[in-house]
mmCIF file of N, CA and C in Angstrom:
data_model
loop_
_atom_site.group_PDB
_atom_site.id
_atom_site.type_symbol
_atom_site.label_atom_id
_atom_site.label_comp_id
_atom_site.label_asym_id
_atom_site.label_seq_id
_atom_site.Cartn_x
_atom_site.Cartn_y
_atom_site.Cartn_z
ATOM 1 N N MET A 1 18.581 17.864 26.664
ATOM 2 C CA MET A 1 17.741 17.571 27.848
ATOM 3 C C MET A 1 18.452 16.554 28.546
ATOM 4 N N THR A 2 18.706 16.631 29.879
ATOM 5 C CA THR A 2 19.321 15.660 30.693
ATOM 6 C C THR A 2 18.299 14.618 31.129
ATOM 7 N N ASP A 3 18.739 13.500 31.561
ATOM 8 C CA ASP A 3 17.749 12.397 32.076
ATOM 9 C C ASP A 3 17.104 12.804 33.309
ATOM 10 N N ASP A 4 17.577 13.633 34.120
ATOM 11 C CA ASP A 4 16.815 14.053 35.386
ATOM 12 C C ASP A 4 15.781 15.074 35.003
ATOM 13 N N MET A 5 15.729 15.564 33.698
ATOM 14 C CA MET A 5 14.756 16.588 33.392
ATOM 15 C C MET A 5 13.634 15.956 32.671
ATOM 16 N N LEU A 6 13.710 14.682 32.298
ATOM 17 C CA LEU A 6 12.750 13.847 31.607
ATOM 18 C C LEU A 6 11.333 13.477 32.539
ATOM 19 N N GLN A 7 10.337 13.356 31.940
ATOM 20 C CA GLN A 7 9.269 12.803 32.585
ATOM 21 C C GLN A 7 9.269 11.485 32.912
ATOM 22 N N LEU A 8 10.238 10.796 32.027
ATOM 23 C CA LEU A 8 10.207 9.271 32.058
ATOM 24 C C LEU A 8 10.863 8.874 33.307
ATOM 25 N N GLY A 9 10.344 7.894 34.109
ATOM 26 C CA GLY A 9 10.769 7.267 35.218
ATOM 27 C C GLY A 9 10.290 7.946 36.531
ATOM 28 N N ARG A 10 9.390 8.754 36.377
ATOM 29 C CA ARG A 10 8.918 9.615 37.555
ATOM 30 C C ARG A 10 7.380 9.924 37.305
ATOM 31 N N GLN A 11 6.804 10.149 38.600
ATOM 32 C CA GLN A 11 5.436 10.282 38.423
ATOM 33 C C GLN A 11 5.220 11.762 37.894
ATOM 34 N N THR A 12 4.282 11.820 36.859
ATOM 35 C CA THR A 12 4.002 13.180 36.256
ATOM 36 C C THR A 12 2.407 13.259 36.166
ATOM 37 N N ALA A 13 2.166 14.532 36.432
ATOM 38 C CA ALA A 13 0.699 14.888 36.536
ATOM 39 C C ALA A 13 0.136 15.097 35.098
ATOM 40 N N TRP A 14 -1.034 14.506 34.690
ATOM 41 C CA TRP A 14 -1.567 14.837 33.482
ATOM 42 C C TRP A 14 -1.740 16.343 33.086
ATOM 43 N N PRO A 15 -1.214 16.816 32.043
ATOM 44 C CA PRO A 15 -1.302 18.219 31.563
ATOM 45 C C PRO A 15 -2.739 18.628 31.286
ATOM 46 N N ALA A 16 -3.155 19.776 31.646
ATOM 47 C CA ALA A 16 -4.545 20.256 31.597
ATOM 48 C C ALA A 16 -4.846 20.661 30.048
ATOM 49 N N SER A 17 -3.915 20.899 29.307
ATOM 50 C CA SER A 17 -4.186 21.399 27.958
ATOM 51 C C SER A 17 -2.873 21.152 27.176
ATOM 52 N N PRO A 18 -2.998 20.961 25.779
ATOM 53 C CA PRO A 18 -1.738 20.754 24.795
ATOM 54 C C PRO A 18 -0.785 21.931 25.099
ATOM 55 N N GLU A 19 -1.247 23.052 25.357
ATOM 56 C CA GLU A 19 -0.271 24.166 25.532
ATOM 57 C C GLU A 19 0.642 23.968 26.777
ATOM 58 N N GLU A 20 0.082 23.290 27.746
ATOM 59 C CA GLU A 20 0.734 23.085 29.134
ATOM 60 C C GLU A 20 1.618 21.693 28.938
ATOM 61 N N ALA A 21 1.299 20.864 28.026
ATOM 62 C CA ALA A 21 1.995 19.649 28.044
ATOM 63 C C ALA A 21 3.481 19.804 27.518
ATOM 64 N N VAL A 22 4.354 18.932 28.225
ATOM 65 C CA VAL A 22 5.827 19.145 27.950
ATOM 66 C C VAL A 22 6.011 17.790 27.142
ATOM 67 N N LEU A 23 6.653 18.099 25.962
ATOM 68 C CA LEU A 23 7.144 16.947 25.159
ATOM 69 C C LEU A 23 8.719 16.858 25.252
ATOM 70 N N ASP A 24 9.122 15.695 25.629
ATOM 71 C CA ASP A 24 10.499 15.387 25.633
ATOM 72 C C ASP A 24 11.094 14.969 24.633
ATOM 73 N N ARG A 25 12.345 15.060 24.227
ATOM 74 C CA ARG A 25 13.072 14.533 23.288
ATOM 75 C C ARG A 25 14.408 13.898 23.899
ATOM 76 N N VAL A 26 14.824 12.878 23.129
ATOM 77 C CA VAL A 26 16.153 12.250 23.669
ATOM 78 C C VAL A 26 16.914 12.009 22.242
ATOM 79 N N PRO A 27 18.341 11.884 22.517
ATOM 80 C CA PRO A 27 19.250 11.875 21.331
ATOM 81 C C PRO A 27 18.982 10.418 20.518
ATOM 82 N N ASN A 28 19.012 10.443 19.215
ATOM 83 C CA ASN A 28 18.801 9.387 18.496
ATOM 84 C C ASN A 28 20.035 8.660 18.229
ATOM 85 N N PRO A 29 20.114 7.528 18.992
ATOM 86 C CA PRO A 29 21.347 6.649 18.706
ATOM 87 C C PRO A 29 21.833 6.143 17.456
ATOM 88 N N GLN A 30 20.740 6.182 16.445
ATOM 89 C CA GLN A 30 20.845 5.687 15.064
ATOM 90 C C GLN A 30 20.909 6.955 14.102
ATOM 91 N N ALA A 31 21.377 8.118 14.543
ATOM 92 C CA ALA A 31 21.104 9.316 13.677
ATOM 93 C C ALA A 31 21.785 9.174 12.171
ATOM 94 N N ASP A 32 22.830 8.267 12.168
ATOM 95 C CA ASP A 32 23.480 8.011 10.928
ATOM 96 C C ASP A 32 22.685 7.375 9.943
ATOM 97 N N THR A 33 21.385 6.798 10.219
ATOM 98 C CA THR A 33 20.725 5.810 9.441
ATOM 99 C C THR A 33 19.297 6.302 9.199
ATOM 100 N N LEU A 34 18.858 6.268 8.061
ATOM 101 C CA LEU A 34 17.366 6.671 7.718
ATOM 102 C C LEU A 34 16.425 5.589 8.038
ATOM 103 N N TYR A 35 15.538 5.869 8.797
ATOM 104 C CA TYR A 35 14.517 4.652 9.258
ATOM 105 C C TYR A 35 13.287 5.471 9.529
ATOM 106 N N VAL A 36 12.134 4.764 9.516
ATOM 107 C CA VAL A 36 10.768 5.355 10.078
ATOM 108 C C VAL A 36 10.530 4.778 11.448
ATOM 109 N N ALA A 37 10.064 5.690 12.265
ATOM 110 C CA ALA A 37 9.543 5.390 13.565
ATOM 111 C C ALA A 37 8.047 5.630 13.525
ATOM 112 N N ARG A 38 7.121 4.787 14.075
ATOM 113 C CA ARG A 38 5.681 5.067 14.033
ATOM 114 C C ARG A 38 5.136 4.899 15.372
ATOM 115 N N PHE A 39 4.223 6.069 15.631
ATOM 116 C CA PHE A 39 3.367 5.824 16.849
ATOM 117 C C PHE A 39 2.041 5.757 16.361
ATOM 118 N N THR A 40 1.268 4.899 17.052
ATOM 119 C CA THR A 40 -0.239 4.876 16.888
ATOM 120 C C THR A 40 -1.018 5.201 18.001
ATOM 121 N N CYS A 41 -1.957 5.936 17.818
ATOM 122 C CA CYS A 41 -2.949 6.353 19.146
ATOM 123 C C CYS A 41 -4.248 6.037 18.577
ATOM 124 N N PRO A 42 -4.883 4.800 18.831
ATOM 125 C CA PRO A 42 -6.040 4.499 18.405
ATOM 126 C C PRO A 42 -7.515 5.080 19.180
ATOM 127 N N GLU A 43 -6.969 5.713 20.322
ATOM 128 C CA GLU A 43 -7.977 6.215 21.245
ATOM 129 C C GLU A 43 -8.000 7.667 21.539
ATOM 130 N N PHE A 44 -7.419 8.567 20.603
ATOM 131 C CA PHE A 44 -7.225 9.910 20.791
ATOM 132 C C PHE A 44 -8.706 10.539 20.887
ATOM 133 N N THR A 45 -8.776 11.413 21.927
ATOM 134 C CA THR A 45 -10.009 12.183 22.057
ATOM 135 C C THR A 45 -9.740 13.725 22.080
ATOM 136 N N SER A 46 -10.715 14.421 21.704
ATOM 137 C CA SER A 46 -10.740 15.925 21.902
ATOM 138 C C SER A 46 -12.259 16.259 22.046
ATOM 139 N N LEU A 47 -12.484 17.579 22.258
ATOM 140 C CA LEU A 47 -13.716 17.959 22.315
ATOM 141 C C LEU A 47 -14.252 19.009 21.121
ATOM 142 N N CYS A 48 -15.544 18.700 20.766
ATOM 143 C CA CYS A 48 -15.887 19.792 19.641
ATOM 144 C C CYS A 48 -16.071 21.055 20.324
ATOM 145 N N PRO A 49 -15.467 22.061 19.683
ATOM 146 C CA PRO A 49 -15.410 23.536 20.076
ATOM 147 C C PRO A 49 -16.632 24.177 19.994
ATOM 148 N N VAL A 50 -17.809 23.532 19.355
ATOM 149 C CA VAL A 50 -19.079 24.066 19.332
ATOM 150 C C VAL A 50 -19.943 23.553 20.443
ATOM 151 N N THR A 51 -19.943 22.140 20.325
ATOM 152 C CA THR A 51 -20.973 21.457 21.367
ATOM 153 C C THR A 51 -20.349 21.073 22.629
ATOM 154 N N GLY A 52 -19.098 20.957 22.615
ATOM 155 C CA GLY A 52 -18.404 20.377 23.953
ATOM 156 C C GLY A 52 -18.589 18.928 23.905
ATOM 157 N N GLN A 53 -18.958 18.117 22.822
ATOM 158 C CA GLN A 53 -19.260 16.690 22.883
ATOM 159 C C GLN A 53 -17.835 16.018 22.407
ATOM 160 N N PRO A 54 -17.660 14.912 22.974
ATOM 161 C CA PRO A 54 -16.299 14.223 22.594
ATOM 162 C C PRO A 54 -16.168 13.853 21.078
ATOM 163 N N ASP A 55 -14.936 13.925 20.585
ATOM 164 C CA ASP A 55 -14.640 13.538 19.323
ATOM 165 C C ASP A 55 -13.508 12.516 19.396
ATOM 166 N N PHE A 56 -13.583 11.323 18.745
ATOM 167 C CA PHE A 56 -12.602 10.315 18.672
ATOM 168 C C PHE A 56 -11.941 10.101 17.415
ATOM 169 N N ALA A 57 -10.509 9.772 17.361
ATOM 170 C CA ALA A 57 -9.871 9.657 16.433
ATOM 171 C C ALA A 57 -8.770 8.595 16.538
ATOM 172 N N HIS A 58 -8.213 7.931 15.469
ATOM 173 C CA HIS A 58 -7.205 6.945 15.340
ATOM 174 C C HIS A 58 -6.017 7.916 14.728
ATOM 175 N N LEU A 59 -5.027 8.126 15.562
ATOM 176 C CA LEU A 59 -3.917 8.933 14.988
ATOM 177 C C LEU A 59 -2.703 7.804 14.747
ATOM 178 N N VAL A 60 -1.990 8.152 13.577
ATOM 179 C CA VAL A 60 -0.755 7.525 13.163
ATOM 180 C C VAL A 60 0.340 8.370 12.811
ATOM 181 N N ILE A 61 1.267 8.474 13.531
ATOM 182 C CA ILE A 61 2.332 9.373 13.270
ATOM 183 C C ILE A 61 3.675 8.599 12.864
ATOM 184 N N ASP A 62 4.159 8.871 11.515
ATOM 185 C CA ASP A 62 5.426 8.502 11.061
ATOM 186 C C ASP A 62 6.432 9.445 10.996
ATOM 187 N N TYR A 63 7.536 9.220 11.317
ATOM 188 C CA TYR A 63 8.566 10.264 11.212
ATOM 189 C C TYR A 63 9.985 9.490 10.863
ATOM 190 N N VAL A 64 10.760 10.261 10.168
ATOM 191 C CA VAL A 64 12.172 9.818 9.927
ATOM 192 C C VAL A 64 13.021 10.601 10.772
ATOM 193 N N PRO A 65 13.464 10.253 11.878
ATOM 194 C CA PRO A 65 14.289 11.079 12.760
ATOM 195 C C PRO A 65 15.626 11.507 12.358
ATOM 196 N N ASP A 66 15.950 12.607 12.792
ATOM 197 C CA ASP A 66 17.408 13.018 12.567
ATOM 198 C C ASP A 66 18.172 13.013 13.860
ATOM 199 N N GLY A 67 18.465 13.925 14.570
ATOM 200 C CA GLY A 67 19.273 13.853 15.784
ATOM 201 C C GLY A 67 18.467 13.593 16.949
ATOM 202 N N TRP A 68 17.111 13.626 16.946
ATOM 203 C CA TRP A 68 16.180 13.481 18.113
ATOM 204 C C TRP A 68 15.048 12.529 17.890
ATOM 205 N N LEU A 69 14.591 11.912 19.086
ATOM 206 C CA LEU A 69 13.454 10.990 19.045
ATOM 207 C C LEU A 69 12.583 11.624 20.128
ATOM 208 N N VAL A 70 11.325 11.450 19.819
ATOM 209 C CA VAL A 70 10.140 11.882 20.867
ATOM 210 C C VAL A 70 10.189 10.808 21.937
ATOM 211 N N GLU A 71 10.216 11.226 23.138
ATOM 212 C CA GLU A 71 10.205 10.354 24.196
ATOM 213 C C GLU A 71 8.656 9.744 24.445
ATOM 214 N N SER A 72 8.450 8.585 24.483
ATOM 215 C CA SER A 72 6.970 8.084 24.184
ATOM 216 C C SER A 72 5.922 8.409 25.415
ATOM 217 N N LYS A 73 6.567 8.422 26.678
ATOM 218 C CA LYS A 73 5.779 8.791 27.736
ATOM 219 C C LYS A 73 5.272 10.284 27.651
ATOM 220 N N SER A 74 6.278 11.183 27.243
ATOM 221 C CA SER A 74 5.823 12.598 27.125
ATOM 222 C C SER A 74 4.753 12.681 25.975
ATOM 223 N N LEU A 75 5.007 11.913 24.885
ATOM 224 C CA LEU A 75 3.930 11.923 23.840
ATOM 225 C C LEU A 75 2.688 11.481 24.248
ATOM 226 N N LYS A 76 2.624 10.334 25.002
ATOM 227 C CA LYS A 76 1.325 9.898 25.657
ATOM 228 C C LYS A 76 0.547 10.982 26.290
ATOM 229 N N LEU A 77 1.236 11.659 27.238
ATOM 230 C CA LEU A 77 0.925 12.644 27.947
ATOM 231 C C LEU A 77 0.280 13.941 27.189
ATOM 232 N N TYR A 78 1.017 14.244 26.160
ATOM 233 C CA TYR A 78 0.580 15.230 25.322
ATOM 234 C C TYR A 78 -0.615 14.938 24.588
ATOM 235 N N LEU A 79 -0.757 13.782 23.979
ATOM 236 C CA LEU A 79 -1.766 13.399 23.286
ATOM 237 C C LEU A 79 -3.181 13.358 24.177
ATOM 238 N N ALA A 80 -2.933 12.734 25.347
ATOM 239 C CA ALA A 80 -3.977 12.864 26.440
ATOM 240 C C ALA A 80 -4.504 14.244 26.718
ATOM 241 N N SER A 81 -3.622 15.160 26.552
ATOM 242 C CA SER A 81 -3.976 16.499 27.084
ATOM 243 C C SER A 81 -5.079 17.230 26.215
ATOM 244 N N PHE A 82 -5.394 16.733 25.034
ATOM 245 C CA PHE A 82 -6.345 16.944 24.269
ATOM 246 C C PHE A 82 -7.768 16.597 24.692
ATOM 247 N N ARG A 83 -7.684 15.768 25.597
ATOM 248 C CA ARG A 83 -9.128 15.174 26.075
ATOM 249 C C ARG A 83 -10.181 16.372 26.484
ATOM 250 N N ASN A 84 -9.579 17.243 26.945
ATOM 251 C CA ASN A 84 -10.552 18.373 27.413
ATOM 252 C C ASN A 84 -10.335 19.796 26.615
ATOM 253 N N HIS A 85 -9.695 19.526 25.451
ATOM 254 C CA HIS A 85 -9.277 20.673 24.582
ATOM 255 C C HIS A 85 -10.257 20.713 23.515
ATOM 256 N N GLY A 86 -10.963 21.876 23.344
ATOM 257 C CA GLY A 86 -11.861 22.050 22.154
ATOM 258 C C GLY A 86 -11.210 22.629 20.906
ATOM 259 N N ALA A 87 -11.320 21.670 19.796
ATOM 260 C CA ALA A 87 -10.749 22.225 18.560
ATOM 261 C C ALA A 87 -11.289 21.266 17.496
ATOM 262 N N PHE A 88 -11.374 21.805 16.208
ATOM 263 C CA PHE A 88 -11.896 20.983 15.176
ATOM 264 C C PHE A 88 -10.775 19.967 14.721
ATOM 265 N N HIS A 89 -11.262 18.971 14.121
ATOM 266 C CA HIS A 89 -10.414 17.850 13.846
ATOM 267 C C HIS A 89 -9.170 18.204 13.125
ATOM 268 N N GLU A 90 -9.410 19.093 12.044
ATOM 269 C CA GLU A 90 -8.150 19.527 11.364
ATOM 270 C C GLU A 90 -7.193 20.350 12.135
ATOM 271 N N ASP A 91 -7.661 21.072 13.076
ATOM 272 C CA ASP A 91 -6.680 21.710 13.931
ATOM 273 C C ASP A 91 -5.944 20.776 14.814
ATOM 274 N N CYS A 92 -6.517 19.980 15.479
ATOM 275 C CA CYS A 92 -5.933 18.906 16.267
ATOM 276 C C CYS A 92 -4.817 18.149 15.706
ATOM 277 N N THR A 93 -5.222 17.703 14.574
ATOM 278 C CA THR A 93 -4.283 16.758 13.802
ATOM 279 C C THR A 93 -3.015 17.554 13.294
ATOM 280 N N VAL A 94 -3.297 18.705 12.615
ATOM 281 C CA VAL A 94 -2.128 19.510 12.185
ATOM 282 C C VAL A 94 -1.356 20.099 13.281
ATOM 283 N N ALA A 95 -1.915 20.398 14.453
ATOM 284 C CA ALA A 95 -1.154 20.935 15.612
ATOM 285 C C ALA A 95 -0.262 19.832 16.147
ATOM 286 N N VAL A 96 -0.767 18.703 16.303
ATOM 287 C CA VAL A 96 0.132 17.495 16.738
ATOM 288 C C VAL A 96 1.164 17.396 15.648
ATOM 289 N N GLY A 97 1.022 17.341 14.476
ATOM 290 C CA GLY A 97 2.198 17.141 13.568
ATOM 291 C C GLY A 97 3.262 18.373 13.575
ATOM 292 N N ARG A 98 2.605 19.593 13.544
ATOM 293 C CA ARG A 98 3.799 20.681 13.601
ATOM 294 C C ARG A 98 4.487 20.772 14.842
ATOM 295 N N ARG A 99 3.722 20.288 16.146
ATOM 296 C CA ARG A 99 4.426 20.635 17.303
ATOM 297 C C ARG A 99 5.479 19.454 17.404
ATOM 298 N N LEU A 100 5.330 18.341 16.851
ATOM 299 C CA LEU A 100 6.312 17.385 16.936
ATOM 300 C C LEU A 100 7.461 17.636 15.890
ATOM 301 N N HIS A 101 7.051 18.139 14.548
ATOM 302 C CA HIS A 101 8.118 18.581 13.766
ATOM 303 C C HIS A 101 8.927 19.703 14.266
ATOM 304 N N ASP A 102 8.462 20.795 14.986
ATOM 305 C CA ASP A 102 9.079 21.730 15.543
ATOM 306 C C ASP A 102 10.111 21.347 16.618
ATOM 307 N N LEU A 103 9.664 20.406 17.430
ATOM 308 C CA LEU A 103 10.504 19.827 18.538
ATOM 309 C C LEU A 103 11.548 19.066 17.884
ATOM 310 N N LEU A 104 11.329 18.166 17.090
ATOM 311 C CA LEU A 104 12.322 17.053 16.637
ATOM 312 C C LEU A 104 13.176 17.532 15.434
ATOM 313 N N LYS A 105 12.644 18.442 14.679
ATOM 314 C CA LYS A 105 13.390 18.618 13.394
ATOM 315 C C LYS A 105 13.686 17.461 12.584
ATOM 316 N N PRO A 106 12.722 16.499 12.400
ATOM 317 C CA PRO A 106 13.137 15.262 11.701
ATOM 318 C C PRO A 106 13.498 15.506 10.176
ATOM 319 N N HIS A 107 13.862 14.455 9.535
ATOM 320 C CA HIS A 107 14.100 14.487 8.102
ATOM 321 C C HIS A 107 12.784 14.654 7.507
ATOM 322 N N TRP A 108 11.683 14.000 8.003
ATOM 323 C CA TRP A 108 10.199 13.925 7.465
ATOM 324 C C TRP A 108 9.370 13.457 8.489
ATOM 325 N N LEU A 109 8.133 14.062 8.572
ATOM 326 C CA LEU A 109 7.119 13.613 9.354
ATOM 327 C C LEU A 109 5.740 13.661 8.821
ATOM 328 N N ARG A 110 4.864 12.687 9.216
ATOM 329 C CA ARG A 110 3.496 12.849 8.407
ATOM 330 C C ARG A 110 2.545 12.285 9.664
ATOM 331 N N ILE A 111 1.317 12.740 9.470
ATOM 332 C CA ILE A 111 0.340 12.372 10.704
ATOM 333 C C ILE A 111 -0.955 12.173 9.874
ATOM 334 N N GLY A 112 -1.524 10.936 10.235
ATOM 335 C CA GLY A 112 -2.929 10.725 9.632
ATOM 336 C C GLY A 112 -3.888 10.813 10.884
ATOM 337 N N GLY A 113 -4.945 11.532 10.722
ATOM 338 C CA GLY A 113 -6.007 11.689 11.729
ATOM 339 C C GLY A 113 -7.309 10.943 11.042
ATOM 340 N N TYR A 114 -7.721 9.895 11.566
ATOM 341 C CA TYR A 114 -8.715 9.136 11.152
ATOM 342 C C TYR A 114 -9.994 9.232 12.237
ATOM 343 N N TRP A 115 -10.737 10.362 11.860
ATOM 344 C CA TRP A 115 -11.757 10.723 12.776
ATOM 345 C C TRP A 115 -13.015 9.928 12.523
ATOM 346 N N TYR A 116 -13.530 9.407 13.923
ATOM 347 C CA TYR A 116 -14.927 8.641 13.705
ATOM 348 C C TYR A 116 -15.897 9.615 13.451
ATOM 349 N N PRO A 117 -16.920 9.240 12.793
ATOM 350 C CA PRO A 117 -18.104 9.959 12.424
ATOM 351 C C PRO A 117 -18.823 10.680 13.566
ATOM 352 N N ARG A 118 -19.112 11.943 13.428
ATOM 353 C CA ARG A 118 -20.159 12.725 14.245
ATOM 354 C C ARG A 118 -20.959 13.310 13.390
ATOM 355 N N GLY A 119 -22.307 13.321 13.495
ATOM 356 C CA GLY A 119 -23.217 13.964 12.596
ATOM 357 C C GLY A 119 -23.216 13.327 11.261
ATOM 358 N N GLY A 120 -22.823 12.100 11.196
ATOM 359 C CA GLY A 120 -22.932 11.161 10.085
ATOM 360 C C GLY A 120 -21.767 11.386 9.065
ATOM 361 N N ILE A 121 -20.732 12.100 9.289
ATOM 362 C CA ILE A 121 -19.603 12.396 8.488
ATOM 363 C C ILE A 121 -18.366 12.334 9.034
ATOM 364 N N PRO A 122 -17.496 11.188 8.633
ATOM 365 C CA PRO A 122 -16.219 11.018 8.904
ATOM 366 C C PRO A 122 -15.287 11.895 8.474
ATOM 367 N N ILE A 123 -14.315 12.418 9.079
ATOM 368 C CA ILE A 123 -13.330 13.348 8.652
ATOM 369 C C ILE A 123 -11.890 12.735 8.851
ATOM 370 N N ASP A 124 -11.127 12.580 7.690
ATOM 371 C CA ASP A 124 -9.777 12.086 7.687
ATOM 372 C C ASP A 124 -8.888 13.368 7.404
ATOM 373 N N VAL A 125 -7.903 13.495 8.276
ATOM 374 C CA VAL A 125 -7.038 14.677 8.037
ATOM 375 C C VAL A 125 -5.548 14.196 8.026
ATOM 376 N N PHE A 126 -4.785 14.755 7.055
ATOM 377 C CA PHE A 126 -3.468 14.278 6.753
ATOM 378 C C PHE A 126 -2.643 15.444 6.670
ATOM 379 N N TRP A 127 -1.369 15.453 7.273
ATOM 380 C CA TRP A 127 -0.396 16.604 7.134
ATOM 381 C C TRP A 127 1.053 15.891 7.122
ATOM 382 N N GLN A 128 2.084 16.363 6.336
ATOM 383 C CA GLN A 128 3.309 15.940 6.288
ATOM 384 C C GLN A 128 4.194 17.216 6.074
ATOM 385 N N SER A 129 5.453 17.020 6.451
ATOM 386 C CA SER A 129 6.249 18.284 6.546
ATOM 387 C C SER A 129 6.960 18.436 5.017
ATOM 388 N N GLY A 130 6.774 17.520 4.163
ATOM 389 C CA GLY A 130 7.418 17.739 2.829
ATOM 390 C C GLY A 130 7.521 16.338 2.140
ATOM 391 N N ALA A 131 8.343 16.216 1.160
ATOM 392 C CA ALA A 131 8.557 15.102 0.576
ATOM 393 C C ALA A 131 9.353 14.029 1.416
ATOM 394 N N PRO A 132 9.075 12.716 1.518
ATOM 395 C CA PRO A 132 9.967 11.872 2.282
ATOM 396 C C PRO A 132 11.370 11.753 1.707
ATOM 397 N N PRO A 133 12.267 11.325 2.504
ATOM 398 C CA PRO A 133 13.516 11.111 1.922
ATOM 399 C C PRO A 133 13.432 9.888 0.950
ATOM 400 N N LYS A 134 14.378 10.118 -0.173
ATOM 401 C CA LYS A 134 14.421 9.093 -1.231
ATOM 402 C C LYS A 134 14.839 7.641 -0.630
ATOM 403 N N ASP A 135 14.206 6.694 -1.163
ATOM 404 C CA ASP A 135 14.396 5.246 -0.964
ATOM 405 C C ASP A 135 14.118 4.736 0.422
ATOM 406 N N ILE A 136 13.206 5.691 1.174
ATOM 407 C CA ILE A 136 12.905 5.304 2.632
ATOM 408 C C ILE A 136 11.591 4.289 2.477
ATOM 409 N N TRP A 137 11.398 3.276 3.159
ATOM 410 C CA TRP A 137 10.318 2.436 3.063
ATOM 411 C C TRP A 137 9.211 3.171 3.850
ATOM 412 N N LEU A 138 8.072 3.385 3.311
ATOM 413 C CA LEU A 138 7.082 3.964 4.062
ATOM 414 C C LEU A 138 5.706 2.978 4.043
ATOM 415 N N PRO A 139 5.420 2.273 5.019
ATOM 416 C CA PRO A 139 4.307 1.363 5.108
ATOM 417 C C PRO A 139 3.046 2.286 5.096
ATOM 418 N N ASP A 140 2.034 1.529 4.481
ATOM 419 C CA ASP A 140 0.683 1.997 4.581
ATOM 420 C C ASP A 140 0.446 2.337 6.049
ATOM 421 N N GLN A 141 -0.543 3.313 6.275
ATOM 422 C CA GLN A 141 -0.825 3.538 7.875
ATOM 423 C C GLN A 141 -1.742 2.499 8.388
ATOM 424 N N GLY A 142 -2.307 1.696 7.559
ATOM 425 C CA GLY A 142 -3.154 0.634 8.062
ATOM 426 C C GLY A 142 -4.504 0.881 8.521
ATOM 427 N N VAL A 143 -5.020 2.178 8.536
ATOM 428 C CA VAL A 143 -6.400 2.349 8.937
ATOM 429 C C VAL A 143 -7.236 2.395 7.828
ATOM 430 N N PRO A 144 -8.249 1.428 7.701
ATOM 431 C CA PRO A 144 -9.166 1.489 6.516
ATOM 432 C C PRO A 144 -10.006 2.647 6.467
ATOM 433 N N PRO A 145 -10.395 3.044 5.318
ATOM 434 C CA PRO A 145 -11.344 4.186 5.212
ATOM 435 C C PRO A 145 -12.673 3.693 5.727
ATOM 436 N N TYR A 146 -13.407 4.706 6.303
ATOM 437 C CA TYR A 146 -14.765 4.401 6.965
ATOM 438 C C TYR A 146 -15.761 3.889 5.995
ATOM 439 N N ARG A 147 -16.440 2.979 6.174
ATOM 440 C CA ARG A 147 -17.321 2.312 5.264
ATOM 441 C C ARG A 147 -18.830 2.384 5.652
ATOM 442 N N GLY A 148 -19.095 2.667 6.874
ATOM 443 C CA GLY A 148 -20.417 2.659 7.424
ATOM 444 C C GLY A 148 -21.025 1.250 7.267
ATOM 445 N N ARG A 149 -22.449 0.993 6.946
ATOM 446 C CA ARG A 149 -23.022 -0.202 6.847
ATOM 447 C C ARG A 149 -22.943 -0.706 5.529
ATOM 448 N N GLY A 150 -22.512 -0.004 4.459
ATOM 449 C CA GLY A 150 -22.666 -0.246 3.128
ATOM 450 C C GLY A 150 -22.021 -1.265 2.418
#
């Protein structure tokens, strides 16, 4: 993808759905080095597919890039496209992880979806593409489990 095709640096309309959202990738200038890149989205929203009410999550995406990096503006637009998208927590979390994995073909990727309670039950969803590379430092995702008032 050439720079003139990227969404970065120009006005971009918010995509109406995850399917319409364009994810851009850029070459990894450190492709010869194994390292972890992390994106945190503490205000992810989607809609309950049954009631249409909003659901909220804290997403943490860790990946070990190979030849490509995800461009952060396009990732922001993609994640925001879920705002009017009706899907269960599990579907949203895994769909984000798989789409990034398919686009980037990283050495490894994981996503943690820490969903806020609705109906009294918090749901945390985790997906990864396989075993992480040997000797890579993987920090904790830093999101405490839900404790309620207890």
